[in-house]
Amino acid sequence: MADTTRLTQAVDHFADRLRAAPQSRLQRGAAAEALGLARELTRRAQLIENPSEEPRQMPDAGMFAAADQITVAVHDLALVLTDEGQIDEAVALVAEAQKRAGV
């Protein structure tokens, strides 16, 4: 199992920023960006675990749940990642999503 600490730390930082963001920022797209990230992280985890099955999509639980959704998704993904390349890609996804979210 690969060391995914930097990935979980990146998502924890993003989640903390989302939790501290005003509702107006969440409504302007930060929450949607986080949900998109959570869905992508979940999709990747499911494809690693069950490559022959169609991934299920994480539901939209509302803008105030977005931080929790990315946290859950990254912890699921961290359990199945096996190499540094996968971790690098996931860390880059988190950084890009946080930048687009503006938090």
PDB file of C-alpha atoms in Angstrom:
ATOM      1  CA  MET A   1       0.000   0.000   0.000  1.00  0.00           C
ATOM      2  CA  ALA A   2       1.318   3.422  -0.973  1.00  0.00           C
ATOM      3  CA  ASP A   3       1.665   6.353   1.418  1.00  0.00           C
ATOM      4  CA  THR A   4      -1.341   8.563   0.686  1.00  0.00           C
ATOM      5  CA  THR A   5      -0.733  11.095   3.453  1.00  0.00           C
ATOM      6  CA  ARG A   6      -0.163  14.017   1.104  1.00  0.00           C
ATOM      7  CA  LEU A   7      -3.398  13.218  -0.729  1.00  0.00           C
ATOM      8  CA  THR A   8      -5.513  13.047   2.399  1.00  0.00           C
ATOM      9  CA  GLN A   9      -3.854  16.205   3.728  1.00  0.00           C
ATOM     10  CA  ALA A  10      -4.636  18.058   0.488  1.00  0.00           C
ATOM     11  CA  VAL A  11      -8.293  17.064   0.696  1.00  0.00           C
ATOM     12  CA  ASP A  12      -8.488  17.857   4.400  1.00  0.00           C
ATOM     13  CA  HIS A  13      -7.173  21.346   3.629  1.00  0.00           C
ATOM     14  CA  PHE A  14      -9.706  21.817   0.820  1.00  0.00           C
ATOM     15  CA  ALA A  15     -12.509  20.545   3.072  1.00  0.00           C
ATOM     16  CA  ASP A  16     -11.500  22.931   5.856  1.00  0.00           C
ATOM     17  CA  ARG A  17     -11.537  25.839   3.400  1.00  0.00           C
ATOM     18  CA  LEU A  18     -15.006  24.814   2.199  1.00  0.00           C
ATOM     19  CA  ARG A  19     -16.311  24.633   5.756  1.00  0.00           C
ATOM     20  CA  ALA A  20     -14.971  28.143   6.422  1.00  0.00           C
ATOM     21  CA  ALA A  21     -16.312  29.597   3.181  1.00  0.00           C
ATOM     22  CA  PRO A  22     -19.379  31.820   3.220  1.00  0.00           C
ATOM     23  CA  GLN A  23     -22.580  30.445   1.779  1.00  0.00           C
ATOM     24  CA  SER A  24     -22.335  32.865  -1.143  1.00  0.00           C
ATOM     25  CA  ARG A  25     -19.002  31.351  -2.223  1.00  0.00           C
ATOM     26  CA  LEU A  26     -20.433  27.842  -1.978  1.00  0.00           C
ATOM     27  CA  GLN A  27     -23.380  28.932  -4.120  1.00  0.00           C
ATOM     28  CA  ARG A  28     -21.098  30.544  -6.712  1.00  0.00           C
ATOM     29  CA  GLY A  29     -19.568  27.200  -7.550  1.00  0.00           C
ATOM     30  CA  ALA A  30     -17.239  26.075  -4.777  1.00  0.00           C
ATOM     31  CA  ALA A  31     -19.666  23.390  -3.597  1.00  0.00           C
ATOM     32  CA  ALA A  32     -20.312  22.199  -7.150  1.00  0.00           C
ATOM     33  CA  GLU A  33     -16.579  21.973  -7.764  1.00  0.00           C
ATOM     34  CA  ALA A  34     -16.134  19.930  -4.583  1.00  0.00           C
ATOM     35  CA  LEU A  35     -18.977  17.608  -5.559  1.00  0.00           C
ATOM     36  CA  GLY A  36     -17.370  17.089  -8.960  1.00  0.00           C
ATOM     37  CA  LEU A  37     -14.097  16.201  -7.231  1.00  0.00           C
ATOM     38  CA  ALA A  38     -15.844  13.824  -4.831  1.00  0.00           C
ATOM     39  CA  ARG A  39     -17.553  12.099  -7.744  1.00  0.00           C
ATOM     40  CA  GLU A  40     -14.263  11.720  -9.628  1.00  0.00           C
ATOM     41  CA  LEU A  41     -12.401  10.375  -6.601  1.00  0.00           C
ATOM     42  CA  THR A  42     -15.242   7.923  -5.948  1.00  0.00           C
ATOM     43  CA  ARG A  43     -15.278   6.846  -9.595  1.00  0.00           C
ATOM     44  CA  ARG A  44     -11.553   6.153  -9.514  1.00  0.00           C
ATOM     45  CA  ALA A  45     -11.812   4.123  -6.315  1.00  0.00           C
ATOM     46  CA  GLN A  46     -14.649   2.036  -7.714  1.00  0.00           C
ATOM     47  CA  LEU A  47     -12.805   1.360 -10.972  1.00  0.00           C
ATOM     48  CA  ILE A  48      -9.747   0.158  -9.077  1.00  0.00           C
ATOM     49  CA  GLU A  49     -11.813  -2.086  -6.817  1.00  0.00           C
ATOM     50  CA  ASN A  50     -14.208  -3.406  -9.466  1.00  0.00           C
ATOM     51  CA  PRO A  51     -12.933  -2.617 -12.968  1.00  0.00           C
ATOM     52  CA  SER A  52     -15.640  -4.684 -14.638  1.00  0.00           C
ATOM     53  CA  GLU A  53     -18.531  -2.852 -12.953  1.00  0.00           C
ATOM     54  CA  GLU A  54     -20.037   0.487 -13.928  1.00  0.00           C
ATOM     55  CA  PRO A  55     -19.170   3.030 -11.189  1.00  0.00           C
ATOM     56  CA  ARG A  56     -22.056   4.443  -9.188  1.00  0.00           C
ATOM     57  CA  GLN A  57     -22.288   8.206  -8.914  1.00  0.00           C
ATOM     58  CA  MET A  58     -22.069   9.940  -5.564  1.00  0.00           C
ATOM     59  CA  PRO A  59     -25.345  11.793  -4.960  1.00  0.00           C
ATOM     60  CA  ASP A  60     -25.593  15.527  -4.455  1.00  0.00           C
ATOM     61  CA  ALA A  61     -26.187  15.911  -0.719  1.00  0.00           C
ATOM     62  CA  GLY A  62     -26.274  19.698  -0.864  1.00  0.00           C
ATOM     63  CA  MET A  63     -23.713  22.447  -0.702  1.00  0.00           C
ATOM     64  CA  PHE A  64     -23.129  22.147   3.027  1.00  0.00           C
ATOM     65  CA  ALA A  65     -22.176  18.468   2.674  1.00  0.00           C
ATOM     66  CA  ALA A  66     -19.571  19.014  -0.046  1.00  0.00           C
ATOM     67  CA  ALA A  67     -16.628  19.117   2.373  1.00  0.00           C
ATOM     68  CA  ASP A  68     -17.708  15.857   3.963  1.00  0.00           C
ATOM     69  CA  GLN A  69     -18.234  14.252   0.572  1.00  0.00           C
ATOM     70  CA  ILE A  70     -14.697  14.956  -0.622  1.00  0.00           C
ATOM     71  CA  THR A  71     -13.337  13.703   2.692  1.00  0.00           C
ATOM     72  CA  VAL A  72     -15.201  10.411   2.467  1.00  0.00           C
ATOM     73  CA  ALA A  73     -14.298   9.993  -1.196  1.00  0.00           C
ATOM     74  CA  VAL A  74     -10.577  10.540  -0.664  1.00  0.00           C
ATOM     75  CA  HIS A  75     -10.415   8.118   2.228  1.00  0.00           C
ATOM     76  CA  ASP A  76     -12.097   5.446   0.100  1.00  0.00           C
ATOM     77  CA  LEU A  77      -9.639   6.120  -2.721  1.00  0.00           C
ATOM     78  CA  ALA A  78      -6.629   6.167  -0.396  1.00  0.00           C
ATOM     79  CA  LEU A  79      -7.426   2.607   0.672  1.00  0.00           C
ATOM     80  CA  VAL A  80      -7.064   1.239  -2.857  1.00  0.00           C
ATOM     81  CA  LEU A  81      -4.233   3.292  -4.383  1.00  0.00           C
ATOM     82  CA  THR A  82      -1.129   1.251  -5.009  1.00  0.00           C
ATOM     83  CA  ASP A  83       1.465   3.496  -6.645  1.00  0.00           C
ATOM     84  CA  GLU A  84       2.889   6.978  -6.543  1.00  0.00           C
ATOM     85  CA  GLY A  85       1.634   7.834 -10.033  1.00  0.00           C
ATOM     86  CA  GLN A  86      -1.973   7.349  -8.955  1.00  0.00           C
ATOM     87  CA  ILE A  87      -1.367   9.479  -5.885  1.00  0.00           C
ATOM     88  CA  ASP A  88       0.269  12.226  -7.962  1.00  0.00           C
ATOM     89  CA  GLU A  89      -2.753  12.316 -10.296  1.00  0.00           C
ATOM     90  CA  ALA A  90      -5.198  12.500  -7.403  1.00  0.00           C
ATOM     91  CA  VAL A  91      -3.234  15.266  -5.652  1.00  0.00           C
ATOM     92  CA  ALA A  92      -3.230  17.242  -8.908  1.00  0.00           C
ATOM     93  CA  LEU A  93      -7.017  16.785  -9.221  1.00  0.00           C
ATOM     94  CA  VAL A  94      -7.500  18.137  -5.700  1.00  0.00           C
ATOM     95  CA  ALA A  95      -5.264  21.149  -6.329  1.00  0.00           C
ATOM     96  CA  GLU A  96      -7.022  21.984  -9.594  1.00  0.00           C
ATOM     97  CA  ALA A  97     -10.486  21.641  -8.041  1.00  0.00           C
ATOM     98  CA  GLN A  98      -9.542  23.831  -5.082  1.00  0.00           C
ATOM     99  CA  LYS A  99      -8.146  26.483  -7.408  1.00  0.00           C
ATOM    100  CA  ARG A 100     -11.326  26.474  -9.512  1.00  0.00           C
ATOM    101  CA  ALA A 101     -13.439  26.599  -6.339  1.00  0.00           C
ATOM    102  CA  GLY A 102     -11.608  29.714  -5.215  1.00  0.00           C
ATOM    103  CA  VAL A 103     -11.196  28.670  -1.607  1.00  0.00           C
TER     104      VAL A 103
END
